Coordinates of C-alpha atoms in Angstrom, one line a residue:
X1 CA 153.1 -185.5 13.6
X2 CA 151.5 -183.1 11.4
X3 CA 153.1 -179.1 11.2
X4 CA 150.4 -176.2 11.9
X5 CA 149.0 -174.7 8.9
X6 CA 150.7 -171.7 7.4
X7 CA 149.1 -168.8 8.0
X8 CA 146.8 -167.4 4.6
X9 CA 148.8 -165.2 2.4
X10 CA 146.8 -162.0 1.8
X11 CA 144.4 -161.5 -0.9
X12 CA 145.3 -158.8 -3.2
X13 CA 143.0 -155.4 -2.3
X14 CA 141.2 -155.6 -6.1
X15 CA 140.0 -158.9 -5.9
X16 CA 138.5 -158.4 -2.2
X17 CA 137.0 -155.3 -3.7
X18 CA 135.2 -157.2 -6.7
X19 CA 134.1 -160.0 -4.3
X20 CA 132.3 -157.9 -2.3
X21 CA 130.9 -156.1 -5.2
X22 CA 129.3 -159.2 -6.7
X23 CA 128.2 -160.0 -2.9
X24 CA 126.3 -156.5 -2.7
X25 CA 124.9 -156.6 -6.3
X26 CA 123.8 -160.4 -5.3
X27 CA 121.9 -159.0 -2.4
X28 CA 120.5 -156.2 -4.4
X29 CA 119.2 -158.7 -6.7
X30 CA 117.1 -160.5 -4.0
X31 CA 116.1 -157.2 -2.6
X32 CA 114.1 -156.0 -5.6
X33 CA 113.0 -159.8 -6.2
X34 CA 111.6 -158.9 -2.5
X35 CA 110.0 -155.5 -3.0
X36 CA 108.6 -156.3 -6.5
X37 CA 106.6 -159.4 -4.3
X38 CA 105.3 -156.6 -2.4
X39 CA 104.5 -154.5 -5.0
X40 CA 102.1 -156.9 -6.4
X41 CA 100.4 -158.2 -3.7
X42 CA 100.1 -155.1 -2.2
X43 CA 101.3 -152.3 -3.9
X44 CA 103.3 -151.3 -1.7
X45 CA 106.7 -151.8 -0.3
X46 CA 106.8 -154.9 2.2
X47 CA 107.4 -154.0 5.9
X48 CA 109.8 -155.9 6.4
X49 CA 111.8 -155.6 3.9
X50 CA 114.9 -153.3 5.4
X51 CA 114.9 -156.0 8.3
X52 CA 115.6 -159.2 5.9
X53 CA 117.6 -156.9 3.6
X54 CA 120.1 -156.0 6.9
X55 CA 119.4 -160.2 7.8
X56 CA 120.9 -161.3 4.8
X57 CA 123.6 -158.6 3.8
X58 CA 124.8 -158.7 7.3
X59 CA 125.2 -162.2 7.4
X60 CA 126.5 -162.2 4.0
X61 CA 129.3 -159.4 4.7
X62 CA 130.3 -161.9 8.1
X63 CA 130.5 -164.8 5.5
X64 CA 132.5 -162.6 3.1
X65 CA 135.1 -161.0 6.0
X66 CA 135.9 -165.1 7.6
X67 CA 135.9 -166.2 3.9
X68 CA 138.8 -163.0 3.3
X69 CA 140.4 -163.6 6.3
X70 CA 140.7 -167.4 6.3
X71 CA 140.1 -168.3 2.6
X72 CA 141.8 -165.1 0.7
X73 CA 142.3 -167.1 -2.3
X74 CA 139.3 -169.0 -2.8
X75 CA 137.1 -168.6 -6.1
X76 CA 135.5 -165.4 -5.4
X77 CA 132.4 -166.5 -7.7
X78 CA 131.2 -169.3 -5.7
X79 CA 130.2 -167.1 -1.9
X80 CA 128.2 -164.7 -4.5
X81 CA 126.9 -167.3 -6.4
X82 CA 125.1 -169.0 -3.2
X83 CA 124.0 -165.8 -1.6
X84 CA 121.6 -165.1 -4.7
X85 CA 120.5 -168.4 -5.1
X86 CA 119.8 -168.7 -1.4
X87 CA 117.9 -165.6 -1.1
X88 CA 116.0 -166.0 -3.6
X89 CA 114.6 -168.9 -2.2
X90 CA 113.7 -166.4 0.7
X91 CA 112.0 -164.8 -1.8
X92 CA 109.7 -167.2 -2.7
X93 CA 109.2 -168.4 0.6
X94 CA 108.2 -165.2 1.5
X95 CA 106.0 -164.9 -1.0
X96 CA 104.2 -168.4 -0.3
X97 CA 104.0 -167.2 3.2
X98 CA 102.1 -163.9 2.1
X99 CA 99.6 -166.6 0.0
X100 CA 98.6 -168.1 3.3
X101 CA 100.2 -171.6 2.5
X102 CA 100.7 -173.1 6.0
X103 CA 104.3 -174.3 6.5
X104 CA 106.0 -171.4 4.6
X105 CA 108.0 -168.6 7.0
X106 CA 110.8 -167.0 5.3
X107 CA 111.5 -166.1 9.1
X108 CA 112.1 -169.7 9.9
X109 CA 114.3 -169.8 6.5
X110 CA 116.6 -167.2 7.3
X111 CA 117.2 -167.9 10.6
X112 CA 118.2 -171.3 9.4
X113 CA 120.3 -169.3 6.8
X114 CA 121.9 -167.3 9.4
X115 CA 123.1 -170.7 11.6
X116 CA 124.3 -172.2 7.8
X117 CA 126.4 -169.5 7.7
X118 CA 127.9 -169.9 11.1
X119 CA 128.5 -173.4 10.0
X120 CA 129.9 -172.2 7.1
X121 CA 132.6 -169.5 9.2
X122 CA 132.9 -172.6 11.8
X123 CA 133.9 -174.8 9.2
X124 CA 136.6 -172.5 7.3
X125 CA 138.4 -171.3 10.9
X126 CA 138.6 -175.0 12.1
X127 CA 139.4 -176.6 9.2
X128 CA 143.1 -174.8 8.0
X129 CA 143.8 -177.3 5.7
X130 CA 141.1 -179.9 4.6
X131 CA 144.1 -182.4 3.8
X132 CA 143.7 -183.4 7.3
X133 CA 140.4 -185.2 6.2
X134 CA 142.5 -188.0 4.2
X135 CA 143.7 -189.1 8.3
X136 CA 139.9 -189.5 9.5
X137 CA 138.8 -191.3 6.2
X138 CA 137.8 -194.0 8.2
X139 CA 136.1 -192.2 10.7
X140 CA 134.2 -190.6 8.4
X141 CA 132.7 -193.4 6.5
X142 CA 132.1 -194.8 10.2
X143 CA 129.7 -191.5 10.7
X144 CA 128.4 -191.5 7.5
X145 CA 127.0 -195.1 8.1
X146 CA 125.2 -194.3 12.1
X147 CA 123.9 -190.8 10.1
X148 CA 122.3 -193.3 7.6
X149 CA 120.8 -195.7 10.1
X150 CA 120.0 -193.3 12.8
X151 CA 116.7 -192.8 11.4
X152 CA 115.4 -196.5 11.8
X153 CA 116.5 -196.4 15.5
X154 CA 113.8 -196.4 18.1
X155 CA 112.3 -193.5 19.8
X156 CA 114.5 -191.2 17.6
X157 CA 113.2 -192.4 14.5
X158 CA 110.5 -190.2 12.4
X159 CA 108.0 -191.4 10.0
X160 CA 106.8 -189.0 7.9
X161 CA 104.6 -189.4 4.5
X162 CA 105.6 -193.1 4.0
X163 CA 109.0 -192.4 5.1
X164 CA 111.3 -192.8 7.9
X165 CA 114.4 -190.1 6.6
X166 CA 114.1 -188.0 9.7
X167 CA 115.3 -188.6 13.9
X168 CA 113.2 -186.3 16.1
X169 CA 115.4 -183.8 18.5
X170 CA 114.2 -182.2 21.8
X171 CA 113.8 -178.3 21.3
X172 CA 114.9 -178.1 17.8
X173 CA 112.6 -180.0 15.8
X174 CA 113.4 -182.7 13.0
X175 CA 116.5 -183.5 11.4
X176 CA 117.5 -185.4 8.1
X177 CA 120.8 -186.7 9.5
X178 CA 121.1 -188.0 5.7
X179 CA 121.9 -184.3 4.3
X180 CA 125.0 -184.6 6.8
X181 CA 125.6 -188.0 5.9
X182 CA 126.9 -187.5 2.4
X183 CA 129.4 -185.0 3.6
X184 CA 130.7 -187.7 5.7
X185 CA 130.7 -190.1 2.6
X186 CA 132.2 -188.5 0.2
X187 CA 135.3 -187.6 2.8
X188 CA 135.8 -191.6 3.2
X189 CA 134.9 -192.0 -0.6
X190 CA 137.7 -189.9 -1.5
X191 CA 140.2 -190.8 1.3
X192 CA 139.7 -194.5 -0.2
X193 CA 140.0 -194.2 -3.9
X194 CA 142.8 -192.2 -3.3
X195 CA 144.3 -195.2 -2.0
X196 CA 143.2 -198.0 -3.6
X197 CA 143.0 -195.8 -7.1
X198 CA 145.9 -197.8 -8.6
X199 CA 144.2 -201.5 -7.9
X200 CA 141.0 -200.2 -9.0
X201 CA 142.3 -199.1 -12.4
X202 CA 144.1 -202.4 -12.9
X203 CA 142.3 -204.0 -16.1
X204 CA 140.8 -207.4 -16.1
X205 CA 139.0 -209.2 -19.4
X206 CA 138.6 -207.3 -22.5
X207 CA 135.2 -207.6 -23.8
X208 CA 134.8 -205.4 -27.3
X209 CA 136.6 -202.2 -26.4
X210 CA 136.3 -201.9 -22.8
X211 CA 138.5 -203.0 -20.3
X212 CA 136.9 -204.6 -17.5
X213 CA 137.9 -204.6 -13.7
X214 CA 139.2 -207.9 -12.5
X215 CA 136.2 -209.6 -10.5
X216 CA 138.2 -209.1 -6.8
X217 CA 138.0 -205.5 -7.1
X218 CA 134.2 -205.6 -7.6
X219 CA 133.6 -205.2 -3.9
X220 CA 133.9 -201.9 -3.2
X221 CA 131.1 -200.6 -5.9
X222 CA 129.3 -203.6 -4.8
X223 CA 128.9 -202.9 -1.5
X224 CA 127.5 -199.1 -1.9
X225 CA 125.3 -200.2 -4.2
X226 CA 123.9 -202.4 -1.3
X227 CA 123.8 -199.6 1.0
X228 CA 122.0 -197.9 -1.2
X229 CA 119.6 -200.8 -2.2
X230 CA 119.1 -200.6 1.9
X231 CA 118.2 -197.0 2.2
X232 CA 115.7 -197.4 -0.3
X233 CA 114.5 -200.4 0.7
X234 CA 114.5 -199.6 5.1
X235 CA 114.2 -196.2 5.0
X236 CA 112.1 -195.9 1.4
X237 CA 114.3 -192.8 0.6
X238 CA 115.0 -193.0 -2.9
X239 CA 116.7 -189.5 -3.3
X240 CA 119.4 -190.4 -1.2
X241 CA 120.0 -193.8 -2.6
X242 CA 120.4 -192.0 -5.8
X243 CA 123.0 -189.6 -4.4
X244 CA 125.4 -191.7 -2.6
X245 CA 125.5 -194.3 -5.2
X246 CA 125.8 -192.0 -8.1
X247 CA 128.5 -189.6 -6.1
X248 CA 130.6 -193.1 -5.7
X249 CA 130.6 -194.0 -8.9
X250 CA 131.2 -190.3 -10.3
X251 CA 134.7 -190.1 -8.0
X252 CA 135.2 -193.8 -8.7
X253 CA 135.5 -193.0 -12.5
X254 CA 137.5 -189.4 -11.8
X255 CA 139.8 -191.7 -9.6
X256 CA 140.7 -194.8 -12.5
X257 CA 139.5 -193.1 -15.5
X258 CA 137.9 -196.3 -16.1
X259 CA 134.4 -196.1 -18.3
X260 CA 133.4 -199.7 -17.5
X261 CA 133.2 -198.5 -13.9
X262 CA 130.6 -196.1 -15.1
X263 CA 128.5 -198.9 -17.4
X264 CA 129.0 -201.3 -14.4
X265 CA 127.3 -198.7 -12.4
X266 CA 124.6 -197.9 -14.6
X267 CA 124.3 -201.4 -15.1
X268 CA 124.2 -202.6 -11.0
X269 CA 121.6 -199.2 -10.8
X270 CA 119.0 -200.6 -13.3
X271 CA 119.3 -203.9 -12.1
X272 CA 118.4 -202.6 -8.6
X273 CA 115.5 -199.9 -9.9
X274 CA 114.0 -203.3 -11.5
X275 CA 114.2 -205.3 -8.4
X276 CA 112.7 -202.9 -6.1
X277 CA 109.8 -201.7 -8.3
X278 CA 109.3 -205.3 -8.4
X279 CA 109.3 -206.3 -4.7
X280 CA 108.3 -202.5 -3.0
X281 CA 105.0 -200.7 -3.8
X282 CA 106.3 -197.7 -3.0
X283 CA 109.3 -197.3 -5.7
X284 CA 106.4 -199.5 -8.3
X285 CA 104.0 -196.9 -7.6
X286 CA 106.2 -194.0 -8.0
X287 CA 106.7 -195.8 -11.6
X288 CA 102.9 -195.5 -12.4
X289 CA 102.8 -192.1 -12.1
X290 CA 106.2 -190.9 -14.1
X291 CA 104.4 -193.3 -16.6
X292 CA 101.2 -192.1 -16.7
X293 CA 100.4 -189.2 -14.4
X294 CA 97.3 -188.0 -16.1
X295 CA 95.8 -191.3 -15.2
X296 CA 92.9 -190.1 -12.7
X297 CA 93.3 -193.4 -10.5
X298 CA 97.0 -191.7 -9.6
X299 CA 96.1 -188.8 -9.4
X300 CA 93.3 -189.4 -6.8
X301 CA 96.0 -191.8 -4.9
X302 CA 96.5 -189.9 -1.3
X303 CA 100.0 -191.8 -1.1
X304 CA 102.0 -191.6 -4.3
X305 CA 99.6 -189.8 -6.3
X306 CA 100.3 -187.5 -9.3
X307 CA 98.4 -184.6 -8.1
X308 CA 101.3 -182.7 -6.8
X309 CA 103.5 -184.0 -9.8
X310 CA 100.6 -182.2 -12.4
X311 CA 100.2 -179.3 -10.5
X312 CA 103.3 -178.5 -10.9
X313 CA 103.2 -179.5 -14.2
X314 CA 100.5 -176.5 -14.5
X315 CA 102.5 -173.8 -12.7
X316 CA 105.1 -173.9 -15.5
X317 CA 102.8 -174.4 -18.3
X318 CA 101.4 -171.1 -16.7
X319 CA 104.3 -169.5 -16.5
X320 CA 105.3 -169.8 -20.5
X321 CA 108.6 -168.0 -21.4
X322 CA 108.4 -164.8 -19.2
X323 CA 106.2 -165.8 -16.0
X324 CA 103.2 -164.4 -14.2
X325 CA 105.3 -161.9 -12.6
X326 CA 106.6 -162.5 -8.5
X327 CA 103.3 -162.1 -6.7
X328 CA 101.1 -162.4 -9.3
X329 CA 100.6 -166.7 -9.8
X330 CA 99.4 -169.3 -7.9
X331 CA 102.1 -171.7 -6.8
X332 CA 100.1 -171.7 -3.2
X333 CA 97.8 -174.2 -5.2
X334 CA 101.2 -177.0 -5.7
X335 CA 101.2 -179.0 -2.8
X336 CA 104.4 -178.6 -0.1
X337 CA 105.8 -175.5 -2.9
X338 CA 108.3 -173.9 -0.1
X339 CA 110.0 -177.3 0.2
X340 CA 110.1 -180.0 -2.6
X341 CA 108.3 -178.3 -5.4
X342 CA 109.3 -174.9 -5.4
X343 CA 111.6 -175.3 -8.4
X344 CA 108.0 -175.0 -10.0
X345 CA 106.4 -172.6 -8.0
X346 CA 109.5 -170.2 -8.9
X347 CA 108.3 -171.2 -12.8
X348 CA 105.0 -170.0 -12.7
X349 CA 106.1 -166.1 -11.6
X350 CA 109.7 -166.3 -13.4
X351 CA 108.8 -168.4 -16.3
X352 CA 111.0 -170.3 -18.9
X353 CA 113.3 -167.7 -18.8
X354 CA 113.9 -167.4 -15.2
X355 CA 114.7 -171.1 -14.5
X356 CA 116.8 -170.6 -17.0
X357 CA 118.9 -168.4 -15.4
X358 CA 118.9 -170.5 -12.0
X359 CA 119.4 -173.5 -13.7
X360 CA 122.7 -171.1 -14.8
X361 CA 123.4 -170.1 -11.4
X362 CA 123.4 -173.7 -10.2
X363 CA 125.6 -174.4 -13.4
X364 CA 128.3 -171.4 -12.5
X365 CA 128.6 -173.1 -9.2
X366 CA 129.4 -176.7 -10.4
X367 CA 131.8 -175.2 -13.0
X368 CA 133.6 -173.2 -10.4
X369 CA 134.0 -176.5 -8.2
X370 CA 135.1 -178.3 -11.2
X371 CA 137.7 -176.0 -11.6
X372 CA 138.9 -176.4 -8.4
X373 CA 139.0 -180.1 -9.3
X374 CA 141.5 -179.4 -11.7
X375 CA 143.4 -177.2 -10.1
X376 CA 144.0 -179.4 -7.2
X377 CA 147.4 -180.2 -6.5
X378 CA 146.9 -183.7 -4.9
X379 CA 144.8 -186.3 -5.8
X380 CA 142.5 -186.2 -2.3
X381 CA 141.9 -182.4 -3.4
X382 CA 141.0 -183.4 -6.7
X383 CA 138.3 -186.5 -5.3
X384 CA 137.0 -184.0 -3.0
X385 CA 136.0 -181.2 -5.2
X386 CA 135.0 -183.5 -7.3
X387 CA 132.9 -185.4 -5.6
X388 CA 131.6 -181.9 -3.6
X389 CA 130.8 -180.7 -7.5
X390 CA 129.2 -183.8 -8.5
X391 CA 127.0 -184.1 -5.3
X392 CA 125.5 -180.7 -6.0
X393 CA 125.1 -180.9 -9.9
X394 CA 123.6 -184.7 -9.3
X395 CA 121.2 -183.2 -6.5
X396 CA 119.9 -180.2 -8.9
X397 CA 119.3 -183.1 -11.8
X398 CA 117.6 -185.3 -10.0
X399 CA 115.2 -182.6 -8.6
X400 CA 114.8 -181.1 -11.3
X401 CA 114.0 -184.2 -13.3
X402 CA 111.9 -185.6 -10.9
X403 CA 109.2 -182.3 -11.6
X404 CA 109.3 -181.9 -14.9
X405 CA 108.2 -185.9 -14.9
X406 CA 112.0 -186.8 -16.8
X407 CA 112.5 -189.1 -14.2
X408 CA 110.4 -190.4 -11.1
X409 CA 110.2 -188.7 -8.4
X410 CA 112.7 -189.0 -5.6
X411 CA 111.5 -186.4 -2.7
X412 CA 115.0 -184.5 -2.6
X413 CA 115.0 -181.0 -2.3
X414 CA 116.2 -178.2 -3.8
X415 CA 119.7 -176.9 -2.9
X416 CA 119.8 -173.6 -0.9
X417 CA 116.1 -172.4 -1.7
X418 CA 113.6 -175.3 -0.2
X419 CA 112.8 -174.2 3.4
X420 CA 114.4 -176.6 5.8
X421 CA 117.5 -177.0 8.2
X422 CA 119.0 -180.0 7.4
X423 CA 119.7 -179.4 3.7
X424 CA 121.2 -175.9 4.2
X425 CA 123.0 -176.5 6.8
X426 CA 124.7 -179.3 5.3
X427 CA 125.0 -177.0 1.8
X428 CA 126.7 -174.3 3.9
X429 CA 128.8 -176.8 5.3
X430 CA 129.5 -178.4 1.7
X431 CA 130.5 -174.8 -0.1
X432 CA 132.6 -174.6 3.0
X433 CA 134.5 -177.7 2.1
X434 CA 134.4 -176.2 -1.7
X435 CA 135.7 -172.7 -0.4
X436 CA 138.6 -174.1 1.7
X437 CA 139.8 -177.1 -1.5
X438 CA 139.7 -173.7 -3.8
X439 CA 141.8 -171.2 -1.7
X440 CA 144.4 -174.2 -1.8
X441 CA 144.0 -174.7 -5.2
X442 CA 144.8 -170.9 -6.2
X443 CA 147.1 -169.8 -3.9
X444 CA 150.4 -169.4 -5.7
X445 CA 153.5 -170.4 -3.8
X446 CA 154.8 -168.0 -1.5
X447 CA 158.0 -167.8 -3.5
X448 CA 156.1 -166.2 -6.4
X449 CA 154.3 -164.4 -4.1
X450 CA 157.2 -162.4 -2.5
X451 CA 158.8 -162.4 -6.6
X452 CA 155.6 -160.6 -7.5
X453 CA 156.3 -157.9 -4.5
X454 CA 160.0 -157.3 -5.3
X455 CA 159.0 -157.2 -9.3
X456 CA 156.4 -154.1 -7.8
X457 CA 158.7 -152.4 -5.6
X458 CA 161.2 -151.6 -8.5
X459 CA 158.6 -151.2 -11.1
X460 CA 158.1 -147.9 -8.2

């Protein structure tokens, strides 16, 4: 029978105080991104602006006083991090939705926003002491799996340009259960390694200077890489294949510190790419075009084609090293911008030099998580963070990549500024996770804690 959580030792007052001064100057940021839209499109001040500014510092300050309250000790870079990178995503949804491109309302984004963060306080008051998720590992991976499949399932089931990734819900619209699902999977990833970590790292055949797994412990990579191989192949959802099976083997190598997990993955992965471009039109013609996307006969394809691919290809060239200036491009003219191409559309008006800097932001948040990692004083802590980090980093490089025509397209979007439920809530839920693995990482025993008072008292 497990004890009740201890109750969070206080934060000390100067740490709350710069928290919430990177939170405000992270709001501020997206507030003049916001106005200086206006300014160029109309030269004036947007109407709105004092509503979403209230919107998103309001929600922001809730986030910041459950996060102080019930996470005092958690990195205090990672809740300012996210704010800015999610609002400016409202930015340049906003800004889409001023250029008349249908599907874009920076409404619609931040009232998503607003239930992410409820998630996001939900999650941290529930969950006093993620260590409870090592018990449910099981459970998880059970969830994970009826997430996955959900979407073939009949009358639920969604198919939507060539693919069937979303389930269809009464009143609220469609849902990607698969953005949930890899919170699910990496819980049972790391509840399992974490116990089978020892046979896994036991070392079979030499071969040159790798150490090889014995053959009976091949099972468990080779069964997620079937999964995967079924996702892409059922559900033609290649971004998420790519995410669970590179997550697994990312926490498979943090658990055994084995390499020749990581070539046997790399290995199992190309084998697979081959097969399906081989057998599925879909994932061959998706080849075509990161081989040749000038080629007019892709470009022309309606399904597949190149022509979002190049005009976003345009945006950026457009956009050289300082941008157009927000307000002042044309990322209306990338098809679906405000969801899987906006990385783009934000290069045209923000140039080299502005992806630069979210690339940055994205990077500060993986590093902060990765610290966390390390910081970790139990081995499910360390897996989770981990695999929380990697999820996140992998996402951003395979979006990113998948653009800028590095690697094939995939169709994931990107982190916390595409418009769209499903991925921020489960992001919200995800730097929840991150929040509550860091405020157990950092907290310093209580014992030093009540030292560090007496050592004040007769400094006095």
């Amino acid at each position: 029978m497990s004890t009740p959580a201890a109750e969070p030792v206080p934060m000390p007052a100067k740490r709350r105080v710069a928290q919430l001064a990177m939170l405000a100057f992270a709001v501020a940021i997206v507030m003049f991104a916001y106005a200086n839209v206006g300014l160029a499109i109309d030269q004036k001040i947007p109407a709105g602006m004092l509503g979403y500014g209230l919107g998103l510092g309001g929600l922001m300050l809730v986030a910041y006083l459950v996060l102080a309250k019930f996470a005092p000790w958690a990195d205090p870079l990672i809740l300012p991090l996210v704010t800015l990178i999610n609002g400016l995503g409202l930015v340049m949804i906003y800004r889409l939705e001023e250029a008349k491109m249908g599907g874009a309302s920076a409404s619609t984004q931040l009232l998503w926003t607003a239930v992410g963060v409820v998630m996001f306080t939900v999650t941290l008051i529930v969950l006093r002491d993620h260590r409870a998720l090592q018990r449910f590992r099981y459970t998880a991976g059970a969830a994970g799996l009826v997430l996955l499949i959900s979407p073939l399932l009949p009358f639920i089931g969604v198919s939507q340009n060539g693919a069937r990734i979303w389930i269809g819900i009464p009143g609220v619209g469609q849902l990607q259960p698969a953005e949930f699902a890899k919170l699910a999977l990496i819980v049972f990833f790391a509840g399992y390694l974490v116990a089978k970590r020892d046979v896994l790292a036991l070392a079979g055949r030499r071969l040159l200077f790798i150490d090889l797994p014995r053959a009976r412990d091949l099972g468990p990579i080779l069964i997620v890489w079937g999964l995967s191989l079924g996702v892409l192949i059922l559900q033609k959802d290649l971004g998420s294949s790519l995410l669970i099976f590179g997550t697994f083997i990312a926490m498979l190598y943090v658990a055994t510190q084995r390499t020749s997990w990581v070539l046997i993955g790399i290995l199992l992965f190309i084998g697979g790419a081959v097969l399906a471009g081989m057998i599925f039109d879909h994932v061959y013609a998706r080849w075509e075009v990161f081989l040749d996307p000038e080629n007019q006969a892709f470009y022309d394809r309606e399904l597949g084609g190149s022509a979002q691919l190049m005009q976003g290809l345009f945006s950026m060239s457009t956009g050289r090293i300082l941008g157009t200036g927000l307000g002042q491009g044309h990322p209306n003219l990338i098809p679906l911008a405000f969801s899987d191409f906006i990385f783009p559309a934000t290069g045209e008006e923000l140039g080299l030099t502005g992806l630069m800097a979210l690339l940055m932001l994205y990077a500060l948040l993986v590093e902060r998580g990765l610290r966390t990692s390390l910081a970790a004083r139990d081995p499910f802590s360390k897996l989770l963070a981990g695999g929380l980090s990697f999820i996140l980093a992998w996402q951003v490089f395979i979006i990113v990549g998948g653009v800028t025509n590095l690697i094939p397209l995939t169709g994931l979007v990107t982190p916390f500024m595409s418009q769209g439920g499903s991925a921020l809530l489960a992001n919200w839920i995800l730097i929840a996770l991150l929040v509550r693995t860091s405020d157990a990482a950092r907290q310093p025993p209580p014992q030093a804690i009540q030292d560090e008072g007496m050592t004040q008292v007769f400094q006095r």
